[in-house]
Backbone as a printed PyTorch tensor [residue, N CA C, xyz], in Angstrom:
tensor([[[  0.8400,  -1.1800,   0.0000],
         [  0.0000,   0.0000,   0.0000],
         [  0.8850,   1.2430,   0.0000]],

        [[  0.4800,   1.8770,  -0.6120],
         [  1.5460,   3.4690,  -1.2860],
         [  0.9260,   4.2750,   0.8630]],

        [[  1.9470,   5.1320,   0.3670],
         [  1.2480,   6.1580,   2.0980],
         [  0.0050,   6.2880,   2.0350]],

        [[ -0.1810,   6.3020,   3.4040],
         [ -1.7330,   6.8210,   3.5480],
         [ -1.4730,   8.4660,   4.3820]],

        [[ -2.4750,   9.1290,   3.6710],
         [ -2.2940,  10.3960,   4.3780],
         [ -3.8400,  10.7650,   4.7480]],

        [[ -3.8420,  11.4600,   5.9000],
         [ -5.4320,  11.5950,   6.4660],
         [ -5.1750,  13.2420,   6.4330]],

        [[ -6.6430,  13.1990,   6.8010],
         [ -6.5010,  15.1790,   6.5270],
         [ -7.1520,  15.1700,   8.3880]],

        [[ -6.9630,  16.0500,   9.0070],
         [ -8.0510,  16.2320,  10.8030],
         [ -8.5280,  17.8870,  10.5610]],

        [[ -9.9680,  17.6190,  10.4680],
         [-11.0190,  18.7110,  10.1250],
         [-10.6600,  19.2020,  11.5170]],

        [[-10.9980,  20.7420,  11.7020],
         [-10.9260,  21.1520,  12.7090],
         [-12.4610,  21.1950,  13.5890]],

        [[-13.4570,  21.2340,  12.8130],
         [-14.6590,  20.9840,  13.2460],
         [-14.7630,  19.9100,  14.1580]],

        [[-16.0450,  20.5090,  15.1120],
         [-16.6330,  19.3110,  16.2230],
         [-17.8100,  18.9550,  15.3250]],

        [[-18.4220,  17.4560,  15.2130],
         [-19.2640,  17.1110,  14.9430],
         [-20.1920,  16.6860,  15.7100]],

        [[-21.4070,  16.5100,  15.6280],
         [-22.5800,  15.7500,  16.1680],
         [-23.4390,  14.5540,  15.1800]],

        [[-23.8240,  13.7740,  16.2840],
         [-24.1690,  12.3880,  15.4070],
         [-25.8780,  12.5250,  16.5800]],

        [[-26.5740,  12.2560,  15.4810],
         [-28.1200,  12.0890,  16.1640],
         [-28.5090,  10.8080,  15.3040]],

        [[-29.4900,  10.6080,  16.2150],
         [-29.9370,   9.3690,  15.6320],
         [-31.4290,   9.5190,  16.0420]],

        [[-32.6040,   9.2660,  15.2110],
         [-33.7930,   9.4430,  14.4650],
         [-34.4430,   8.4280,  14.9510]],

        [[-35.6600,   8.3580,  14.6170],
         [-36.8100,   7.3350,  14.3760],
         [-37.1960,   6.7210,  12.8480]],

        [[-37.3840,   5.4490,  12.2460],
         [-37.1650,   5.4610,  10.8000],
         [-37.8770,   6.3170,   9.9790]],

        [[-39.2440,   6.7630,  10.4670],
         [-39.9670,   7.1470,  10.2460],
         [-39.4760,   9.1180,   9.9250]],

        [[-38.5160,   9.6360,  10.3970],
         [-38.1710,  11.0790,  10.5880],
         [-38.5790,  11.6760,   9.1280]],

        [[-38.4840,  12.7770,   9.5400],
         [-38.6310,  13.4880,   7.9280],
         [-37.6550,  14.6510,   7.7400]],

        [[-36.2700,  14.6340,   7.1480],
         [-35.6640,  15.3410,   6.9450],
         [-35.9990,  17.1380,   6.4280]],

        [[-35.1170,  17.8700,   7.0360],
         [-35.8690,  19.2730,   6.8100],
         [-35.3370,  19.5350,   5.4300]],

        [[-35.8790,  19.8390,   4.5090],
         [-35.0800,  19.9890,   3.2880],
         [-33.9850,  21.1100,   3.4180]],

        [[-33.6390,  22.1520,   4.0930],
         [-32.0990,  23.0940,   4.1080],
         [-31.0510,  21.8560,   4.4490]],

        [[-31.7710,  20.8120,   5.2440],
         [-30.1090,  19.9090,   5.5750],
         [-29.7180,  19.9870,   3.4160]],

        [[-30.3710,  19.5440,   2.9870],
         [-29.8010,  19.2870,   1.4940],
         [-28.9650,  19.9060,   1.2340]],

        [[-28.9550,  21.2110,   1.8870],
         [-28.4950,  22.5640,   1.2010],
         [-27.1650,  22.8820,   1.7620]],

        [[-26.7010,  22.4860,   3.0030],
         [-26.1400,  22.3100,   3.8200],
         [-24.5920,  21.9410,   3.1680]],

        [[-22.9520,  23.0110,   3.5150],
         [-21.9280,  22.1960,   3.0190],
         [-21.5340,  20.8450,   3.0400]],

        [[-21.8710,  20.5950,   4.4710],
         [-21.5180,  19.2210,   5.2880],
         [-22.4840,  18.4390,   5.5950]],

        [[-22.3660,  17.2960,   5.2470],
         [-23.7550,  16.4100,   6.1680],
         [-23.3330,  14.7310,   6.1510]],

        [[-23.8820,  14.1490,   6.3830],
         [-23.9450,  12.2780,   6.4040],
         [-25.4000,  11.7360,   6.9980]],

        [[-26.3070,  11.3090,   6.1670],
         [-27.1590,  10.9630,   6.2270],
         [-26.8100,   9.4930,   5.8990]],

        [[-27.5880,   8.3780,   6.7730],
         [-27.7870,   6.8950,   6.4220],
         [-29.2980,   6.4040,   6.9910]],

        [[-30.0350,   6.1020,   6.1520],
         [-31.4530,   5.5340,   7.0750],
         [-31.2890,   3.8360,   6.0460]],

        [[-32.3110,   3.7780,   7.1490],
         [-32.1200,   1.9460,   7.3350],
         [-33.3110,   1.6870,   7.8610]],

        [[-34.1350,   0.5050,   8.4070],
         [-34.7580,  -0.0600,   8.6360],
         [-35.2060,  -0.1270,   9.7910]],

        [[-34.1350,   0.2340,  10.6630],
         [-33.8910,   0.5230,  11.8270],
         [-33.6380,   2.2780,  12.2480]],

        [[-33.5120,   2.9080,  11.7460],
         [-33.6640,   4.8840,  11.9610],
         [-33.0400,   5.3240,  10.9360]],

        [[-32.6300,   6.6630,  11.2830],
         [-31.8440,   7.5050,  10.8600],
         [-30.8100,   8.1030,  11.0340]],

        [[-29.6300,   8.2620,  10.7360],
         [-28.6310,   8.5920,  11.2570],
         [-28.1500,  10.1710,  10.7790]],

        [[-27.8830,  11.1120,  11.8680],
         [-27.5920,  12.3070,  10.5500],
         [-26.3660,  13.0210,  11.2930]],

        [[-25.0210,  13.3430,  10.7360],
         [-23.9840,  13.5660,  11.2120],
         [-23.6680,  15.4480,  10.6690]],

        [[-23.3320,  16.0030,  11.7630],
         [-23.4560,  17.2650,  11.0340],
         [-21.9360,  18.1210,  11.5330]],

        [[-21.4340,  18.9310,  11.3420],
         [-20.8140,  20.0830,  12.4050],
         [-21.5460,  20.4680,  13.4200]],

        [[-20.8180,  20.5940,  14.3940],
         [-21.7800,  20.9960,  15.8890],
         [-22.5960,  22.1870,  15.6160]],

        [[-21.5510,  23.1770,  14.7640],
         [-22.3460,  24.2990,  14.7620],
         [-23.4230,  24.2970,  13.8060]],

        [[-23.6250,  23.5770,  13.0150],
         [-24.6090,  23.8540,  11.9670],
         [-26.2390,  24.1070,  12.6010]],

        [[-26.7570,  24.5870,  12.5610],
         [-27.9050,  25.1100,  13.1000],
         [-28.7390,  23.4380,  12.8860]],

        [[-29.6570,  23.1900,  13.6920],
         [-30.5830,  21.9640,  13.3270],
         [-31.8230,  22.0940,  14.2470]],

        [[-33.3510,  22.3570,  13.1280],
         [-34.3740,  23.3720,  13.9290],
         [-35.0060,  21.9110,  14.8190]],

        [[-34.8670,  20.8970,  14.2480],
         [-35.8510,  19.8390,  14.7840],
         [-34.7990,  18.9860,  15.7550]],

        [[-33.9080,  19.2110,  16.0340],
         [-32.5100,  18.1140,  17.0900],
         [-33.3810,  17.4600,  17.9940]],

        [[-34.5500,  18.6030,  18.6490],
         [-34.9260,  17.5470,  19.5090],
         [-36.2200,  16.5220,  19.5230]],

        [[-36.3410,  16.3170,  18.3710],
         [-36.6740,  15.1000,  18.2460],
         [-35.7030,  13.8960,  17.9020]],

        [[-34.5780,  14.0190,  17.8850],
         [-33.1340,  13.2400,  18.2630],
         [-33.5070,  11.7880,  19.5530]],

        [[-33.8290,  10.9420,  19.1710],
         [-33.5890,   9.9330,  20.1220],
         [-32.3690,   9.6570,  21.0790]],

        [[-31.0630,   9.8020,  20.3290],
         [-29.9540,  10.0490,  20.9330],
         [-29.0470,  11.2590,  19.9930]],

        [[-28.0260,  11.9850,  20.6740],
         [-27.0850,  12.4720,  20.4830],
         [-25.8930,  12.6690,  21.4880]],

        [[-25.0090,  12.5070,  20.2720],
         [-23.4150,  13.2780,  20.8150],
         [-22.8240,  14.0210,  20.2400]],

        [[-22.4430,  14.8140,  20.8960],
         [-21.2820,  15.8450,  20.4230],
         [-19.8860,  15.3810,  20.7970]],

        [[-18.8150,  16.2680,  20.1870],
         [-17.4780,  16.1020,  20.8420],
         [-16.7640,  14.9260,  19.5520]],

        [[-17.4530,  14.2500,  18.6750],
         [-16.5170,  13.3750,  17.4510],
         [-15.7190,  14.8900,  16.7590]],

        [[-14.7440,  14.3210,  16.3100],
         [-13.5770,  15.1840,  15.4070],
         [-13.3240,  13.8840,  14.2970]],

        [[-12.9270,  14.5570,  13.3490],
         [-12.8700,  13.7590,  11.3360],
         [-11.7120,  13.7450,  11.2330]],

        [[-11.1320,  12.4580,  10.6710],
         [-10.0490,  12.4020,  10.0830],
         [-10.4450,  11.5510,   8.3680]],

        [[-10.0060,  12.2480,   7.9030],
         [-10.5880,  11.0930,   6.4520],
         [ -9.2270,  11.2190,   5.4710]],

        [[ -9.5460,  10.0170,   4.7850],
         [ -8.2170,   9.9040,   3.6350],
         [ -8.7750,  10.9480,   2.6740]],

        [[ -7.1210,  11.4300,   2.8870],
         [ -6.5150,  12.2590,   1.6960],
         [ -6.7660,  11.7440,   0.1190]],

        [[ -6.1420,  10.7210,   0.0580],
         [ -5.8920,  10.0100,  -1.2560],
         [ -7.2870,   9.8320,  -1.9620]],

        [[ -7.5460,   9.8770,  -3.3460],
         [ -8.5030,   8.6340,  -3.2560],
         [ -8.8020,   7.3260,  -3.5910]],

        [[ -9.6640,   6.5480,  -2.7470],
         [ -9.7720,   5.5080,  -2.7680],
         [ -9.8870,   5.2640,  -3.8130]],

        [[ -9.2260,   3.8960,  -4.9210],
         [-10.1990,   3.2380,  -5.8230],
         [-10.1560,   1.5670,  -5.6870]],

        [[-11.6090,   1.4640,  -6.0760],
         [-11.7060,   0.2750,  -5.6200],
         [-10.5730,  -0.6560,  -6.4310]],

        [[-10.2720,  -1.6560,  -5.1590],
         [ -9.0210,  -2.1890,  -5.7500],
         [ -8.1130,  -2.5610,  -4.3370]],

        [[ -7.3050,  -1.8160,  -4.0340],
         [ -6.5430,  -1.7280,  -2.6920],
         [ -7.1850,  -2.2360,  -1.4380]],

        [[ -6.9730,  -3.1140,  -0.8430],
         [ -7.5340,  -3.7640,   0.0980],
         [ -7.1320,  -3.6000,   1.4300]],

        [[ -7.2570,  -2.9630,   2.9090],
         [ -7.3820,  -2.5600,   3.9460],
         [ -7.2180,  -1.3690,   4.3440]],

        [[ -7.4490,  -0.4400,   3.4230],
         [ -7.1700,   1.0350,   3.7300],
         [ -7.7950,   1.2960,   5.1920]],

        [[ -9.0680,   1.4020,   5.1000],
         [ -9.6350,   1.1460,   6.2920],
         [ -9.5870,   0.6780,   7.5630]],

        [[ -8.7870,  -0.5910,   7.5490],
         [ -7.9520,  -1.4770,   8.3450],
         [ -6.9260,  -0.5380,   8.6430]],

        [[ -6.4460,  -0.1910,   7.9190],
         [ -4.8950,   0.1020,   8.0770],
         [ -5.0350,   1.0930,   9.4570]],

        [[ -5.8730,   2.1790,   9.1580],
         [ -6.2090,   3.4270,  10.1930],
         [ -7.1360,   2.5930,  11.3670]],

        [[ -8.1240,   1.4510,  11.4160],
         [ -8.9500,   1.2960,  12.6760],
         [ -8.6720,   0.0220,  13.3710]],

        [[ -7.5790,  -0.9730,  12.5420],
         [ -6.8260,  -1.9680,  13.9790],
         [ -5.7890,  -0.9680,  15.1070]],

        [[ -5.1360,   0.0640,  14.3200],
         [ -4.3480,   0.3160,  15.3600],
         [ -5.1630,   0.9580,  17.0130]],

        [[ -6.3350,   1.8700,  16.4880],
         [ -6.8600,   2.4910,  16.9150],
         [ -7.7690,   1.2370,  17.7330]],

        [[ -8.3240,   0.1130,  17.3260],
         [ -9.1110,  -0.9640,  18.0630],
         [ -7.8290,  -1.5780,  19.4330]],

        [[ -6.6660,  -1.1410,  19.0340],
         [ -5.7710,  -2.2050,  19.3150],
         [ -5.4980,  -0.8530,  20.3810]],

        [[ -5.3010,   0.2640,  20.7020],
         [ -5.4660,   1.2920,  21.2890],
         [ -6.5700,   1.5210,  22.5880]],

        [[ -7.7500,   0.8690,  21.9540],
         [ -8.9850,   0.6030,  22.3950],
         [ -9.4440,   2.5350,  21.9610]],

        [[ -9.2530,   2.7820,  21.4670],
         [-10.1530,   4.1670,  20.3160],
         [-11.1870,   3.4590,  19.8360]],

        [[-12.6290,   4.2440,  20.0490],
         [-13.7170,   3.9740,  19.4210],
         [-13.6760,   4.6350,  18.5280]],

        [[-14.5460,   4.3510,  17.4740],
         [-14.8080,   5.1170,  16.0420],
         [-16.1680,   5.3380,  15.6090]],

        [[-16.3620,   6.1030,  14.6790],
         [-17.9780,   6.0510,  14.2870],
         [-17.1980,   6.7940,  12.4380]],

        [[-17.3390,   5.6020,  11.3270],
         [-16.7450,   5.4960,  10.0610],
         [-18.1770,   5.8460,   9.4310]],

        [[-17.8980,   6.8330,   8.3510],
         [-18.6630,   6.9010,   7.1120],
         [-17.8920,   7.2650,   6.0080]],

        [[-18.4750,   6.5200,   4.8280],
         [-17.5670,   6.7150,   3.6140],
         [-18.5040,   7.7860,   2.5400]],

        [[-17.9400,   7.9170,   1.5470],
         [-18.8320,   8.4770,   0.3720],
         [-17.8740,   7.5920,  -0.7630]],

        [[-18.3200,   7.7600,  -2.2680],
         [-17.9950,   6.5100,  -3.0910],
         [-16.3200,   6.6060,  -2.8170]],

        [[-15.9000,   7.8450,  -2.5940],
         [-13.8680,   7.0060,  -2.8650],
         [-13.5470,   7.6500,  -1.6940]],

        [[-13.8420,   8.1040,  -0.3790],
         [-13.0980,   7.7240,   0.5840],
         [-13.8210,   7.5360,   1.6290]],

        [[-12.9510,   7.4490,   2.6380],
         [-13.6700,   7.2980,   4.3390],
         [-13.3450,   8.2820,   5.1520]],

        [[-14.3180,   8.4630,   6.2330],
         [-14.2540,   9.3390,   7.2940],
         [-14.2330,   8.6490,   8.7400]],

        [[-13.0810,   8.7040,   9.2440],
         [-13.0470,   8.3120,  10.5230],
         [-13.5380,   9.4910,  11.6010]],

        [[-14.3080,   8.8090,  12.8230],
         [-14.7310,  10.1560,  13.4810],
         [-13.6710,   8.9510,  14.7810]],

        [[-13.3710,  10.4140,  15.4980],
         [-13.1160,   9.8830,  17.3870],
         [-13.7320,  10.9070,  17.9740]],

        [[-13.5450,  10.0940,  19.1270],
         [-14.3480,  11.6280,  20.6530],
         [-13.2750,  12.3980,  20.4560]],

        [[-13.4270,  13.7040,  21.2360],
         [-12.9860,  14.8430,  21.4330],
         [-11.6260,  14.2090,  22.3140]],

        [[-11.7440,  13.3490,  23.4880],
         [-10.4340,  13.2590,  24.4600],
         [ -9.7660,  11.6230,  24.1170]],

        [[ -9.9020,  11.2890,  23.1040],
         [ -9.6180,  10.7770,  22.0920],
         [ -8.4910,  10.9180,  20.8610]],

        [[ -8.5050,  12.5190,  20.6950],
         [ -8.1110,  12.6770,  19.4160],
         [ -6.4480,  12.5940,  18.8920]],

        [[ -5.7170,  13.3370,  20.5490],
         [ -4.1330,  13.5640,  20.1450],
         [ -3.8310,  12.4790,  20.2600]],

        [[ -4.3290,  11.3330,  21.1740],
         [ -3.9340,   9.6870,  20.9260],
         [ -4.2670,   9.0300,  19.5220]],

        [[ -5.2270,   9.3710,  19.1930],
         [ -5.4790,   9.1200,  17.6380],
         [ -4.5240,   9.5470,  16.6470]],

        [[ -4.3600,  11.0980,  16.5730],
         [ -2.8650,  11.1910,  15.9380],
         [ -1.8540,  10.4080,  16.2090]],

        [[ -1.4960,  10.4050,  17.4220],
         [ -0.1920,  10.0110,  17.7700],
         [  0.1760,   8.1520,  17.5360]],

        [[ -1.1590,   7.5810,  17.5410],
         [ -1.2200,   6.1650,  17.3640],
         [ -0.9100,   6.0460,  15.7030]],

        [[ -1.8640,   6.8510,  15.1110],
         [ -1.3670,   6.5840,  13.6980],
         [ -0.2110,   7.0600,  12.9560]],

        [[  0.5250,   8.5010,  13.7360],
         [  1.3300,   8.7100,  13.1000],
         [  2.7090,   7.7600,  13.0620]],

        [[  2.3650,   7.3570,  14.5850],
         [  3.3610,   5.9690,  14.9970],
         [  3.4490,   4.3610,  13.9380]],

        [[  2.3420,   4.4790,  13.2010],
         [  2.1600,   3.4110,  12.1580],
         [  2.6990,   4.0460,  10.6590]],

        [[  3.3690,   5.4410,  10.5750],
         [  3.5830,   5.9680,   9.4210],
         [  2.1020,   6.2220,   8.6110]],

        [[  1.7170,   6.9070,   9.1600],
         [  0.0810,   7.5510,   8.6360],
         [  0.1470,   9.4280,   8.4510]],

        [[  0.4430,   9.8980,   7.4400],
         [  0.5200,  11.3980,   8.0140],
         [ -0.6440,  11.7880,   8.3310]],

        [[ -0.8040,  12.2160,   9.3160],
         [ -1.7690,  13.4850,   9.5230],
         [ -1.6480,  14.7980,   9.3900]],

        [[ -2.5830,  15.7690,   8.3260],
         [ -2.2440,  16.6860,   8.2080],
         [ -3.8180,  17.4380,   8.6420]],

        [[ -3.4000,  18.6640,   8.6950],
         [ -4.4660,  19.6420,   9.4120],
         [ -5.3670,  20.2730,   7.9100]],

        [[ -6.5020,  20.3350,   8.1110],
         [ -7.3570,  20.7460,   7.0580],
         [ -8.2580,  21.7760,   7.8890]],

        [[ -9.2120,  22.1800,   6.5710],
         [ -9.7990,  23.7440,   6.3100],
         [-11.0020,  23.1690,   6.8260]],

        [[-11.8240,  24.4670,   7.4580],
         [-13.2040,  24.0780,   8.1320],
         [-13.5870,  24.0200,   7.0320]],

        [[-15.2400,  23.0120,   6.9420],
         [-16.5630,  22.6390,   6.1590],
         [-17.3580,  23.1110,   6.4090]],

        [[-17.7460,  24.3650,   7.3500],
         [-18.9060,  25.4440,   7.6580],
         [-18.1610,  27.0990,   6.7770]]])
């Protein structure tokens, strides 16, 4: 596998989680940033902390405090453990994660008191981490 390089958003995120049934406000569409997944089982909707959200509390659960690290590169299908590569060390760490992809890369989230161990675990595996531009 060629380097892997991650980018760390400076943004705090929030992760809510829905009823299946929810009905999205149409401005999320409009929105720079977002991660939407519904399923069978709810809704999932991942935002920047700050992004305004008029309906949150109908939120079954939320957290704040995840921070993004996502590959630089992009993925193409083909290369096999990219993914791996960044979340055994971090399992093996005992770092929780909460992963979403879009078609060619991934987004790793950690907690907030989490994060400089997260750098420091991966940079220790030869992973650069580099600092990136807010998404609000």
């Amino acid at each position: 596998m060629h380097q892997l390089n991650l980018i760390q958003l400076p943004n705090e995120f929030s992760l809510y989680q829905f009823k299946k049934d929810y009905k999205l406000s149409p401005e999320i569409l409009n929105l720079p940033w977002y991660s939407i997944s519904k399923t069978t089982q709810g809704v999932t909707l991942l935002l920047p902390t700050a992004t305004p959200l008029a309906n949150k509390t109908e939120a079954q659960r939320s957290e704040d405090e995840w921070f993004c690290l996502y590959v630089e590169n992009q993925i193409q299908y083909g290369p096999v453990g990219v993914l791996a590569s960044i979340i055994d060390p971090l399992r093996d760490n005992r770092i929780s994660v909460y992963v979403t992809s879009i078609y060619d890369t991934d987004y790793v989230f950690v907690k907030k008191e989490d994060l400089e161990k997260t750098v420091e675990v991966l940079t220790n595996k030869n992973i650069v981490v580099k600092d990136g531009v807010s998404v609000v």
